[in-house]
mmCIF file of C-alpha atoms in Angstrom:
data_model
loop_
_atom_site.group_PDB
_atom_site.id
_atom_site.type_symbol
_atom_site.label_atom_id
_atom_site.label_comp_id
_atom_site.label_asym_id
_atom_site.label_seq_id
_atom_site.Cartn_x
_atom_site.Cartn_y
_atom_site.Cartn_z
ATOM 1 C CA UNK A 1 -19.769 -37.549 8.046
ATOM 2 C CA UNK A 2 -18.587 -34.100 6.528
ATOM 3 C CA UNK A 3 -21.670 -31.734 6.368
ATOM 4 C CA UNK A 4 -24.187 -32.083 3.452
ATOM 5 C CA UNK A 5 -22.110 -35.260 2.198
ATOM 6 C CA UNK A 6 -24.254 -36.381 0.008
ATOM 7 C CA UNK A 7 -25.906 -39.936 -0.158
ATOM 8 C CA UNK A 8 -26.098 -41.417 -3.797
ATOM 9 C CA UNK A 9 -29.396 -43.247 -4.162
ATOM 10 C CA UNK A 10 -30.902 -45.217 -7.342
ATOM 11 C CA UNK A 11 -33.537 -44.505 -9.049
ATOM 12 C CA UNK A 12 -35.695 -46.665 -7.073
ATOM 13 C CA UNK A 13 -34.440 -45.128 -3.822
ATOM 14 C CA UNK A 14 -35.576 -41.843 -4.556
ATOM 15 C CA UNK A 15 -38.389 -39.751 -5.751
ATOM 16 C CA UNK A 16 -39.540 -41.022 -9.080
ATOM 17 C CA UNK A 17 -38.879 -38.601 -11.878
ATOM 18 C CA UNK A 18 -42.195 -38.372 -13.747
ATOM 19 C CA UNK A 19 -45.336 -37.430 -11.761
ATOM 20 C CA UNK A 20 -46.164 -39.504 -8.904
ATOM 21 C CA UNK A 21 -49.822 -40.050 -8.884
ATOM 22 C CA UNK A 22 -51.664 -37.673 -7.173
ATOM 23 C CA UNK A 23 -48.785 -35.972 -5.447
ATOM 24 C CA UNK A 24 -47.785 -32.218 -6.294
ATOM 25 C CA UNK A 25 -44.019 -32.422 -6.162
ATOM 26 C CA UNK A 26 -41.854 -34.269 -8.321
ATOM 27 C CA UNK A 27 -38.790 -34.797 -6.313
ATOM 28 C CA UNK A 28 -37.884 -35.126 -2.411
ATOM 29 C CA UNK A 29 -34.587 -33.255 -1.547
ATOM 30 C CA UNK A 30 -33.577 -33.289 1.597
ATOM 31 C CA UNK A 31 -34.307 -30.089 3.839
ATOM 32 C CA UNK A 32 -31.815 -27.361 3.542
ATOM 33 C CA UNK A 33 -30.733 -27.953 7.549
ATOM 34 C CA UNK A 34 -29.630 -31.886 6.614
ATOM 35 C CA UNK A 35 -26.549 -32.507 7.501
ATOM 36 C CA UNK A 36 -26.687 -35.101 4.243
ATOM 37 C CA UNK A 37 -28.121 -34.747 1.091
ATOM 38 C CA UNK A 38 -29.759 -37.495 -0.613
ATOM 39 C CA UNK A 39 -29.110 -37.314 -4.470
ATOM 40 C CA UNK A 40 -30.589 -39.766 -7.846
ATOM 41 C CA UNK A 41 -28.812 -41.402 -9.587
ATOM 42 C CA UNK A 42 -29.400 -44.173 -12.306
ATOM 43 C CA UNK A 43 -27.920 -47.396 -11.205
ATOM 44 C CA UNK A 44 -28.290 -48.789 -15.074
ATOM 45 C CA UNK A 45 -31.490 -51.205 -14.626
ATOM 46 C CA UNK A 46 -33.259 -49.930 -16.828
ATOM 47 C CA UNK A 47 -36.874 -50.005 -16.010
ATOM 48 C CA UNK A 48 -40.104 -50.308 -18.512
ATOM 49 C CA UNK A 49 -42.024 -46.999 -19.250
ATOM 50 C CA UNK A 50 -45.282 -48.032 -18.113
ATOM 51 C CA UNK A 51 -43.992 -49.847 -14.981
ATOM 52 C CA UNK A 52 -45.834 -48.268 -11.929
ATOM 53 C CA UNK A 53 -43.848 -47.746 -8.235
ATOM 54 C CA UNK A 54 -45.418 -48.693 -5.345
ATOM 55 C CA UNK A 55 -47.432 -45.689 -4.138
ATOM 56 C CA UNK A 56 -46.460 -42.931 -1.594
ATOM 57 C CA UNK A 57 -48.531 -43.708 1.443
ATOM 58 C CA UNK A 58 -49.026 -41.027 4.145
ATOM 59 C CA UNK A 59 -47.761 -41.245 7.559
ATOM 60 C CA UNK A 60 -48.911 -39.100 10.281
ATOM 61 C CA UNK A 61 -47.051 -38.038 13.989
ATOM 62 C CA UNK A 62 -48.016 -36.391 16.872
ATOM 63 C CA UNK A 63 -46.796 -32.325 17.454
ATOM 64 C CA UNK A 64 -45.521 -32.082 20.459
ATOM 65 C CA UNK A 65 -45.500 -28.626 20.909
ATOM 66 C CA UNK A 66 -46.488 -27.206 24.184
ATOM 67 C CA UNK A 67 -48.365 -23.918 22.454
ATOM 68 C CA UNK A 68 -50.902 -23.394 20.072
ATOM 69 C CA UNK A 69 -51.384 -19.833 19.257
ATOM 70 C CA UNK A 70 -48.334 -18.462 16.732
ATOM 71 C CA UNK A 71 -48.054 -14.850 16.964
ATOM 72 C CA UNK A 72 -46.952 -12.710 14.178
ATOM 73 C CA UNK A 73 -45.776 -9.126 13.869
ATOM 74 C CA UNK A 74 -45.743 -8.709 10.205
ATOM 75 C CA UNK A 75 -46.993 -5.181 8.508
ATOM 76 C CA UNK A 76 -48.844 -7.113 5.400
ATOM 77 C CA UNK A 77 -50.473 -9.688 7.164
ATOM 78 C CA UNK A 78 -54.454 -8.520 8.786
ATOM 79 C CA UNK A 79 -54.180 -10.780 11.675
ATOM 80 C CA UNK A 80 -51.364 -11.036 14.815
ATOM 81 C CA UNK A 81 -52.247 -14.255 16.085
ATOM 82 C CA UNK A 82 -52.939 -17.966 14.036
ATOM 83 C CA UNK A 83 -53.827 -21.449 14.607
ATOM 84 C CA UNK A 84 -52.632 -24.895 12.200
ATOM 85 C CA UNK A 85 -54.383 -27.965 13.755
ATOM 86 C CA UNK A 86 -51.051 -29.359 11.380
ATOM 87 C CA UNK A 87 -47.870 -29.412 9.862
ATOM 88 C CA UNK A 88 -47.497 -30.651 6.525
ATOM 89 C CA UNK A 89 -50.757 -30.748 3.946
ATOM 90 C CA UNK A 90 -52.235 -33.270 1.996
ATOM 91 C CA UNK A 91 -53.635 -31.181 -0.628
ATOM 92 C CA UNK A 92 -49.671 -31.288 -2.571
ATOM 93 C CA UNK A 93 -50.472 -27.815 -3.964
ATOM 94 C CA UNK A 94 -47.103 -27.947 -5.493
ATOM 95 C CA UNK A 95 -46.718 -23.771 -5.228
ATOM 96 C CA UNK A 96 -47.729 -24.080 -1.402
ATOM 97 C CA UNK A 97 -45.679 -20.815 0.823
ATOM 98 C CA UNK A 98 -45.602 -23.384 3.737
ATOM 99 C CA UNK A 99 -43.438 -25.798 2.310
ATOM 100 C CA UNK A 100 -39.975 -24.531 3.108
ATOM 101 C CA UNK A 101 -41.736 -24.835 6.793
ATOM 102 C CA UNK A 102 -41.011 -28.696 6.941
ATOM 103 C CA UNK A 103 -37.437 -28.461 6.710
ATOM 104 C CA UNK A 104 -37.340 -27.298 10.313
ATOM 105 C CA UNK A 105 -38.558 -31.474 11.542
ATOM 106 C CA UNK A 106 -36.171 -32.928 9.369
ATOM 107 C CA UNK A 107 -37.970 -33.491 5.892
ATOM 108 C CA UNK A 108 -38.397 -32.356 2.467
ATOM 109 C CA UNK A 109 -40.133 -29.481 1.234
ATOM 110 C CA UNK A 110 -40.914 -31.747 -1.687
ATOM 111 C CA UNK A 111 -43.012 -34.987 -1.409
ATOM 112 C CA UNK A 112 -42.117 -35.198 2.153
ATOM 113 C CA UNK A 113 -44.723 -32.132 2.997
ATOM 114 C CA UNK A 114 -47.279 -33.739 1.926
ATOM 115 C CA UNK A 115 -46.702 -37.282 2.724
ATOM 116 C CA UNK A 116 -45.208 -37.142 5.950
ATOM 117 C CA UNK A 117 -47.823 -35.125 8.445
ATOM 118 C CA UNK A 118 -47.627 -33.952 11.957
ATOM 119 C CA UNK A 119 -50.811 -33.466 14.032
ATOM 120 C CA UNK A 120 -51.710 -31.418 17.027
ATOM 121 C CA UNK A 121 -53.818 -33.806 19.068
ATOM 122 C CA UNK A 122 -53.842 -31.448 22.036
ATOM 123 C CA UNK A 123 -54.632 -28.454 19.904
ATOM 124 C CA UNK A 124 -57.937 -27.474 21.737
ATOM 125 C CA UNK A 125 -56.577 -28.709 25.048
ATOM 126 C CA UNK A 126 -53.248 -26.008 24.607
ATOM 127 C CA UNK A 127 -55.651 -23.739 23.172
ATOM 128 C CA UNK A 128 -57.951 -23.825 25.989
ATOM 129 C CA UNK A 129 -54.911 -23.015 28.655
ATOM 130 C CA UNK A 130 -53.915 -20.110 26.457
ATOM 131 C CA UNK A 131 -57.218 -18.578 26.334
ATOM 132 C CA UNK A 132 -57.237 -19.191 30.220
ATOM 133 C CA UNK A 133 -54.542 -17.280 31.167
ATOM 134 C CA UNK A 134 -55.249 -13.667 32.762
ATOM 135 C CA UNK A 135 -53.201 -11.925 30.311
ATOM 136 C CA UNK A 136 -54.645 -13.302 27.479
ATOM 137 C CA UNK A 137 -56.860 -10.753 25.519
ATOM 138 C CA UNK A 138 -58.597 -12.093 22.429
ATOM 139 C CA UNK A 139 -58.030 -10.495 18.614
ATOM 140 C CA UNK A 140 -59.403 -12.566 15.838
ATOM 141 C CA UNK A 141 -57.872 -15.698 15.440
ATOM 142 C CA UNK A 142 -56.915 -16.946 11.720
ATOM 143 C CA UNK A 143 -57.324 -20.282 10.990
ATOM 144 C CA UNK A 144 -55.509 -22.039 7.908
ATOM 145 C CA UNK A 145 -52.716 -19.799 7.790
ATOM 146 C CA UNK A 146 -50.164 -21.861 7.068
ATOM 147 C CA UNK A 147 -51.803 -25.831 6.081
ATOM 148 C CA UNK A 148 -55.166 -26.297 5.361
ATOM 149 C CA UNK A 149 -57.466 -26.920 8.587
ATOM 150 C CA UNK A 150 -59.474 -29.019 6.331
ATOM 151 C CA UNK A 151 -57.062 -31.303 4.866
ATOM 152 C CA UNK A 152 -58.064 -34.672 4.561
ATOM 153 C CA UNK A 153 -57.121 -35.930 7.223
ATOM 154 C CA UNK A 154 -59.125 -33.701 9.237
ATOM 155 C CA UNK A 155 -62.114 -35.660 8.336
ATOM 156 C CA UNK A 156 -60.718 -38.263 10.766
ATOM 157 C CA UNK A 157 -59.012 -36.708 13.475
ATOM 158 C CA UNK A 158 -61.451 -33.626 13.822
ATOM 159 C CA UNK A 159 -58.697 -31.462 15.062
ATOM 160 C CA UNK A 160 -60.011 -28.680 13.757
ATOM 161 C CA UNK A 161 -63.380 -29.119 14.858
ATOM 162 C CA UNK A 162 -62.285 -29.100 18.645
ATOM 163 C CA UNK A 163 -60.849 -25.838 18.546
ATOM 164 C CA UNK A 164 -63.778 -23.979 16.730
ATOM 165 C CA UNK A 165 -65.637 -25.913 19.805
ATOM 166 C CA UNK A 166 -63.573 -23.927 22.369
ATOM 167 C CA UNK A 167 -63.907 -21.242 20.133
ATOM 168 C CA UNK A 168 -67.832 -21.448 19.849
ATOM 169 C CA UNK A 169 -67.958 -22.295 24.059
ATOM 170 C CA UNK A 170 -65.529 -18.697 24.840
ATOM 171 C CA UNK A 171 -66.861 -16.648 21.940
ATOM 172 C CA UNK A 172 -64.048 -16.397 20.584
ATOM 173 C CA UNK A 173 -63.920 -14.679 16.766
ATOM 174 C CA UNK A 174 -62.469 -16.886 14.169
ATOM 175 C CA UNK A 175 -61.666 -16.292 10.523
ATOM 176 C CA UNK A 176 -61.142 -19.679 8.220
ATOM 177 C CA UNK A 177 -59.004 -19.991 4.830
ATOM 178 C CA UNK A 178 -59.662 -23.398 3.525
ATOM 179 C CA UNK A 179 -59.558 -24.809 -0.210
ATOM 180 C CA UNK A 180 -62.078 -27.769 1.235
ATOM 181 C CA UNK A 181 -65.814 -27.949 1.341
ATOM 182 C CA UNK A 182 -64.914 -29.992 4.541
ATOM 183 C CA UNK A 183 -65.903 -26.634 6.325
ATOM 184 C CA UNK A 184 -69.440 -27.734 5.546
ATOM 185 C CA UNK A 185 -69.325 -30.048 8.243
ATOM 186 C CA UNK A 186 -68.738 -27.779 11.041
ATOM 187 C CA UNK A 187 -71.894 -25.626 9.878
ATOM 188 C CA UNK A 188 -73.711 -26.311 13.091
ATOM 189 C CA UNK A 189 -70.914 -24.327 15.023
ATOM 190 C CA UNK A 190 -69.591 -21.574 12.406
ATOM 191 C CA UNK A 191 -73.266 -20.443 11.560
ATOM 192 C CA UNK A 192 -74.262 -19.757 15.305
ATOM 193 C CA UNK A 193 -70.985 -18.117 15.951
ATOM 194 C CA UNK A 194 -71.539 -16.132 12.632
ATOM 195 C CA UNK A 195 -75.114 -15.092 14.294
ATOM 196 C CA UNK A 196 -73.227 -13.703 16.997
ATOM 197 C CA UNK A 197 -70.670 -11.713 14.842
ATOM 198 C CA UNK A 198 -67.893 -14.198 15.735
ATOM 199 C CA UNK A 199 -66.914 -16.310 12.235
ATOM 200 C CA UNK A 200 -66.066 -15.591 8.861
ATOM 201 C CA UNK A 201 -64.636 -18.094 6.040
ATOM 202 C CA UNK A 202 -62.507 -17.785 2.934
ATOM 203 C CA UNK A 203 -62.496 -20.081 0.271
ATOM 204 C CA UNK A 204 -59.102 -20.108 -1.988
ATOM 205 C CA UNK A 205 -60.051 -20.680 -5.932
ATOM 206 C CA UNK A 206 -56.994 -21.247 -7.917
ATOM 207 C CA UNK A 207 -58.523 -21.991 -11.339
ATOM 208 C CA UNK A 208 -61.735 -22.959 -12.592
ATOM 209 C CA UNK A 209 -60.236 -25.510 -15.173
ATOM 210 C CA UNK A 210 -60.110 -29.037 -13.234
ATOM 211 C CA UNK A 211 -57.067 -30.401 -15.357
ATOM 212 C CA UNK A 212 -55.249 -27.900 -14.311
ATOM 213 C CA UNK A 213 -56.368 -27.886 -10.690
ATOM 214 C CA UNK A 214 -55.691 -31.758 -10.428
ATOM 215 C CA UNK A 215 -52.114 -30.955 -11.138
ATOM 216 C CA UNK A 216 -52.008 -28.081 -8.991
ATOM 217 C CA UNK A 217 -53.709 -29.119 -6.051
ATOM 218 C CA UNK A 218 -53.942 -32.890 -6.817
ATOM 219 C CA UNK A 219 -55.751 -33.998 -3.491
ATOM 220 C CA UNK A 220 -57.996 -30.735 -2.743
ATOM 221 C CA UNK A 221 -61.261 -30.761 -3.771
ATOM 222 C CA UNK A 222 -62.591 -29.709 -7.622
ATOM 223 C CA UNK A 223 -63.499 -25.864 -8.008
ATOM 224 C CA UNK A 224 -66.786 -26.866 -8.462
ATOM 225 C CA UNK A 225 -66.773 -27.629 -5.134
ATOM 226 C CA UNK A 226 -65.404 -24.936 -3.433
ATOM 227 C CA UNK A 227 -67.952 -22.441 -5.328
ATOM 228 C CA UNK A 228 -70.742 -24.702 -4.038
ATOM 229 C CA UNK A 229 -68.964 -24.391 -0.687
ATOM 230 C CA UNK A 230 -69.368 -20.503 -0.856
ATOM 231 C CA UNK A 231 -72.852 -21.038 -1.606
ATOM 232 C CA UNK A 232 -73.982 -22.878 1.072
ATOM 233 C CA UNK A 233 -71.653 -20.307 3.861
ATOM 234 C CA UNK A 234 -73.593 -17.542 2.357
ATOM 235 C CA UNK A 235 -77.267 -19.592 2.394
ATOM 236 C CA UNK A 236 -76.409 -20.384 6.532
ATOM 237 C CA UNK A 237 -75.770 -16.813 6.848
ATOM 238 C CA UNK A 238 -71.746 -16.670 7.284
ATOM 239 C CA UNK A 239 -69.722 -14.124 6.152
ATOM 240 C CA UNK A 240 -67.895 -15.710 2.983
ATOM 241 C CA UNK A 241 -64.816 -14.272 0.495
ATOM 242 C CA UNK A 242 -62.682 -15.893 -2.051
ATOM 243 C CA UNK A 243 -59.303 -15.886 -2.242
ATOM 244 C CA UNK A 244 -57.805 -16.031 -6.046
ATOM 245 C CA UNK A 245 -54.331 -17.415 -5.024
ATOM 246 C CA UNK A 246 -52.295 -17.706 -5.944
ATOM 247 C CA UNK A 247 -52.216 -15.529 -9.275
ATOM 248 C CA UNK A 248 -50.005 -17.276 -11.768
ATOM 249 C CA UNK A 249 -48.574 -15.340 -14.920
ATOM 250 C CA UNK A 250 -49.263 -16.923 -17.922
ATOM 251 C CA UNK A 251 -50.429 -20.293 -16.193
ATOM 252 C CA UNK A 252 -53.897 -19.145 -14.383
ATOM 253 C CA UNK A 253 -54.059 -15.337 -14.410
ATOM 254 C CA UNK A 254 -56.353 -14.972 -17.092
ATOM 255 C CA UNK A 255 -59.079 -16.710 -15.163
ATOM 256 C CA UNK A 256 -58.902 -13.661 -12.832
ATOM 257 C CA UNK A 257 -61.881 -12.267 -13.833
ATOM 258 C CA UNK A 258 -63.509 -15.553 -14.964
ATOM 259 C CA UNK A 259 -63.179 -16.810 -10.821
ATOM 260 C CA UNK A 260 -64.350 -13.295 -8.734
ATOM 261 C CA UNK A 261 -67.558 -13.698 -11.285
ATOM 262 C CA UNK A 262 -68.233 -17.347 -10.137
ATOM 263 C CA UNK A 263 -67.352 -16.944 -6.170
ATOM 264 C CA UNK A 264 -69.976 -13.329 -6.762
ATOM 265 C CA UNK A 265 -72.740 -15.352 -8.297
ATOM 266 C CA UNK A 266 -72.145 -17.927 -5.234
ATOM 267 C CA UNK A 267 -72.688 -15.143 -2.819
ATOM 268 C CA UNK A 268 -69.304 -14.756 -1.806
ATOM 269 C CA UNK A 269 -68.891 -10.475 -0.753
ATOM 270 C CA UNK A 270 -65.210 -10.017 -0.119
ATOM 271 C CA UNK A 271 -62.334 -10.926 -2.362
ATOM 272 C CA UNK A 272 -58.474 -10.993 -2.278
ATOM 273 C CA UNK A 273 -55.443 -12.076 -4.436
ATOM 274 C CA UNK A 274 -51.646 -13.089 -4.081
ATOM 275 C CA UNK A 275 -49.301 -12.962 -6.573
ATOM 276 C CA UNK A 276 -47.570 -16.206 -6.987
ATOM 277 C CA UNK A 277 -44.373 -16.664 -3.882
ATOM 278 C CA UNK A 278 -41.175 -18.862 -4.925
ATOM 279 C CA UNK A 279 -39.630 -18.771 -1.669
ATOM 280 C CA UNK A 280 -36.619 -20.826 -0.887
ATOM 281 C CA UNK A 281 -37.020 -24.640 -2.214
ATOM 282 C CA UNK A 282 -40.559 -23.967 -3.697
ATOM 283 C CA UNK A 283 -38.984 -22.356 -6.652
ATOM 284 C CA UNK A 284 -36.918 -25.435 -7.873
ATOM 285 C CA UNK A 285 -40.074 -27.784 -7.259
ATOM 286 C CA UNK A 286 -42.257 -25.034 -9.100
ATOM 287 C CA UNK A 287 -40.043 -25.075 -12.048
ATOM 288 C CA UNK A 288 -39.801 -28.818 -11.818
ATOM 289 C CA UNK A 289 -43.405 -28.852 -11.926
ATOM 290 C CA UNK A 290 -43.631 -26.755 -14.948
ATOM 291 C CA UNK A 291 -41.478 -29.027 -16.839
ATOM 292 C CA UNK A 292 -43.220 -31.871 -16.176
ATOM 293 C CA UNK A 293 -47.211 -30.638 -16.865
ATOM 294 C CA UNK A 294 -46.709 -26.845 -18.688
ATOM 295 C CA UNK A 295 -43.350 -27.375 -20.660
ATOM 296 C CA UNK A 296 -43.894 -25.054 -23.320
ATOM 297 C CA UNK A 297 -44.882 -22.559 -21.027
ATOM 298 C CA UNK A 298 -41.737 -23.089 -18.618
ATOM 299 C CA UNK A 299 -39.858 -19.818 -19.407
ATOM 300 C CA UNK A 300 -42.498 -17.648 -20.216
ATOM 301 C CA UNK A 301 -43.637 -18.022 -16.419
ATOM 302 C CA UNK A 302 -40.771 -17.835 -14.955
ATOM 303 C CA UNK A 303 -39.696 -15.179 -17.155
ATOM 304 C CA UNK A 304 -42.548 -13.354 -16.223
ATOM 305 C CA UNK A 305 -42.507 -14.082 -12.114
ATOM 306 C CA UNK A 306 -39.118 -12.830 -12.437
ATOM 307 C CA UNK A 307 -40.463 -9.250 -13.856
ATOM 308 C CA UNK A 308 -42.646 -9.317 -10.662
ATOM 309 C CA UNK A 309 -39.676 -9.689 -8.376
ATOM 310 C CA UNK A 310 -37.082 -7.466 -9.297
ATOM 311 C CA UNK A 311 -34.916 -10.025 -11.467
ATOM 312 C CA UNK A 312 -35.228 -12.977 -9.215
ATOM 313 C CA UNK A 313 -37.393 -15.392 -8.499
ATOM 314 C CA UNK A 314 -38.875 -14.061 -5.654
ATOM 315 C CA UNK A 315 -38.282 -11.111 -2.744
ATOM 316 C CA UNK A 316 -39.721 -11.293 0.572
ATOM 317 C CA UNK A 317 -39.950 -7.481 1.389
ATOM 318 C CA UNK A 318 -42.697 -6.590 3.026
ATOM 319 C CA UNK A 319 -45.324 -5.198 0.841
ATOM 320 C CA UNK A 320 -44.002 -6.305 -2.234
ATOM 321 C CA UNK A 321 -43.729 -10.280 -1.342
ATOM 322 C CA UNK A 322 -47.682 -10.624 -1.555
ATOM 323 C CA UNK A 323 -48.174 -8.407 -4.687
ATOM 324 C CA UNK A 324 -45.055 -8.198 -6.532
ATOM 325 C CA UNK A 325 -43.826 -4.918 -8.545
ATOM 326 C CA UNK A 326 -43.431 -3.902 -12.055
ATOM 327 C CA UNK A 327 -45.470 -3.261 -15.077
ATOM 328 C CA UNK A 328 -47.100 -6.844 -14.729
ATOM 329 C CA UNK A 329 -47.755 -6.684 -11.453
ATOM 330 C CA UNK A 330 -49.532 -3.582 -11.297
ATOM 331 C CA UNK A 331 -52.026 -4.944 -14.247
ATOM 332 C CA UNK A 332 -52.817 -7.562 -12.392
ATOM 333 C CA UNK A 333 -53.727 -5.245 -9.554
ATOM 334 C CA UNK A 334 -55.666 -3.126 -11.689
ATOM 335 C CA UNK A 335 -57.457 -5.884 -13.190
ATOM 336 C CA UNK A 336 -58.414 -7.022 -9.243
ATOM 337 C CA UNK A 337 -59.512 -4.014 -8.402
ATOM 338 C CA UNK A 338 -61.774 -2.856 -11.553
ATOM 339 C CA UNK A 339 -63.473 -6.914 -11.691
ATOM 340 C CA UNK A 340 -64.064 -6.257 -7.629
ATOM 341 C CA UNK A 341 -65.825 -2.986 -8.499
ATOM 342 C CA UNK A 342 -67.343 -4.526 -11.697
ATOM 343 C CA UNK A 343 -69.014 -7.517 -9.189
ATOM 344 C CA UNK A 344 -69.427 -5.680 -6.177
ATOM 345 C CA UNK A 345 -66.749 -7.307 -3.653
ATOM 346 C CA UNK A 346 -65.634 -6.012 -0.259
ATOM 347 C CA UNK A 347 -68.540 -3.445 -0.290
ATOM 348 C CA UNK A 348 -69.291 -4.357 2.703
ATOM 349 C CA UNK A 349 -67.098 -5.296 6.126
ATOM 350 C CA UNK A 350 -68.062 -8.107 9.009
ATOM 351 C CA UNK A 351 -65.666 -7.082 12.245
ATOM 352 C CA UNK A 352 -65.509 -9.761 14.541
ATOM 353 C CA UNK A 353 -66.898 -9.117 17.698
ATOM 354 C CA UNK A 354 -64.296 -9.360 20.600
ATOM 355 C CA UNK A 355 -66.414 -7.883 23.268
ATOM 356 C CA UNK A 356 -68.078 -11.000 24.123
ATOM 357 C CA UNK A 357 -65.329 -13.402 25.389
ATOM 358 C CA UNK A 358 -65.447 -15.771 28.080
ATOM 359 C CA UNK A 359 -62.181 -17.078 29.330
ATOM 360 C CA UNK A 360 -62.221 -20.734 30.216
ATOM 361 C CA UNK A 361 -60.796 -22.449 33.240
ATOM 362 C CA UNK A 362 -57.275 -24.302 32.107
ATOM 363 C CA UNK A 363 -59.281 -27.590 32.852
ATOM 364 C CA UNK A 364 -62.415 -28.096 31.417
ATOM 365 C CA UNK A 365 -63.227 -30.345 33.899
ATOM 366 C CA UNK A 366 -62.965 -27.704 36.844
ATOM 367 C CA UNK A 367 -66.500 -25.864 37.685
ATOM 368 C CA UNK A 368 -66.752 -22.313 37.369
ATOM 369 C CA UNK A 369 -67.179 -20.365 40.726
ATOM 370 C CA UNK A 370 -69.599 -17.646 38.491
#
């Protein structure tokens, strides 16, 4: 077949076109590498308003990649090296950088990324050669980078808690971004590794409004949550931020101010922000998104994310593609920085103690000689 033919399917073939419940996307493209694109159409039976499709189940299959530490180069980014226990994310935050990512297995950026999952079983087996090797010399490692480590169906598989345990066993330093209070669980081995100067975790906040963070993020947990989260880091004495991402103009970005206050009084001490990223297919499911839950505030936003971006809908230059330019823009940065001084965030730094590593023997079951 000619490349991208496309494949006509009904209505009842293809993504439903109002919200599916608790899913972030609307729609399922195919991924921009297809060979064929699949395309609605309506087939003329009509169907009743209220008549619910069968649910989108999640399926889940095994990474088989033969490394687990990605490696980065990029000027704007605090951290070279980066760990994701998976591909593909649960939560369905619809406005979600890594999306585009899934088109390299096959899928959609849409309802695909966060139906159809991949999982590193071997993660802390891979990661445990790596960290072996002579040549290896540790920097912190960032955790949550690109899908949530604490999606949930990490409560299951524990991926992520078998790497912080070859983390915790080499004394290794680890930072966490996470939108779950799932991180709680693993308090018995981030709060001795914070002890030792080795952890430090990052909750993301969108929005403090839980309508609107149930059609953001539809399956990550409540704000409410997350704060409490932040508390109880800070009570078992690890370093804890907040991350107010992303920033959206005229959607979320007047609770700027409203979130750094709540993640302060939590005891969170360092703070960051990222303007809102439309890369690639994100931007058609964004504004798809907008027209099915904000509607009458459709072209305002996108009016105003195009302000940020010189004219389009997003640029990935370094610098500007976490922060944006133009008169907007640099409000919202000015805001940040005057409600960080206001509250008292990133006073204070934690560096993560490298000096202490072990390096492991490639099998775990192979005794030391020292």
């Amino acid at each position: 077949m000619a490349k991208n033919a496309i494949t006509r399917l009904s209505a009842t073939e293809q993504a439903p076109p109002k919200p599916a419940k608790g899913r972030g996307a609307q729609s399922n493209a195919s991924g921009r590498f297809e060979a064929k694109r699949r395309e609605a159409f309506d087939d003329g039976w009509d169907r009743p308003e209220d008549e619910e499709l069968p649910p989108l189940r999640t399926t889940v299959m095994a990474d088989s990649t033969r490394s687990i530490i990605a490696r980065n180069d990029s000027p704007d980014i605090p951290f070279d090296r980066s760990i994701n226990p998976y591909r593909g994310c649960e939560h369905g935050c619809v406005y979600c950088f890594a999306r585009p990512t899934h088109a390299y297995l096959g899928f959609s950026a849409g309802l695909d990324f966060e139906t159809k999952l991949v999982a590193k079983y071997r993660a802390a087996e891979l990661l445990r050669r790596e960290l072996a090797k002579p040549s290896y010399k540790p920097e912190t490692l960032a955790l949550g980078t690109n899908t949530d480590p604490y999606q949930p169906l990490e409560k299951k598989l524990q991926i992520t808690r078998q790497v912080l345990e070859v983390l915790s066993e080499t004394n290794h330093p680890i930072t966490i971004v996470t939108k779950s209070d799932l991180v709680l669980r693993d308090l018995d081995i981030l709060a001795p590794m914070a002890a030792k100067g080795l952890a430090r975790v990052c909750l993301s906040v969108t929005t403090l409004d839980r309508k609107l963070a149930r059609a953001l993020e539809p399956r990550a947990p409540t704000p409410a949550k997350r704060l409490a989260a932040i508390r109880a880091l800070s009570e078992a004495g690890i370093p804890s931020g907040v991350m107010t991402a992303p920033m959206i103009p005229a959607l979320n970005d007047h609770e700027l101010e409203a979130i750094l206050e709540e993640a302060r009084a939590a005891g969170a001490g360092t703070a960051g922000y990222v303007l809102l990223r439309l890369p690639l297919e994100i931007a058609g499911l964004f504004e798809e998104w907008l027209e099915a839950h904000a509607p009458d505030r459709k072209e305002r936003v996108l009016k105003l994310v195009r302000e940020t971006r010189g004219g389009k809908t997003y640029d990935s230059t370094w610098g500007k593609r976490m922060k944006g330019e133009g008169v907007y823009a640099k409000l919202l940065a000015e805001r940040f920085a005057k409600a960080c001084r206001k509250y008292g965030f990133n006073k204070a730094s934690w560096p993560l103690d490298t000096s202490a590593f072990l390096r492991p023997s490639s099998d775990r079951n192979q005794l030391s000689l020292f």
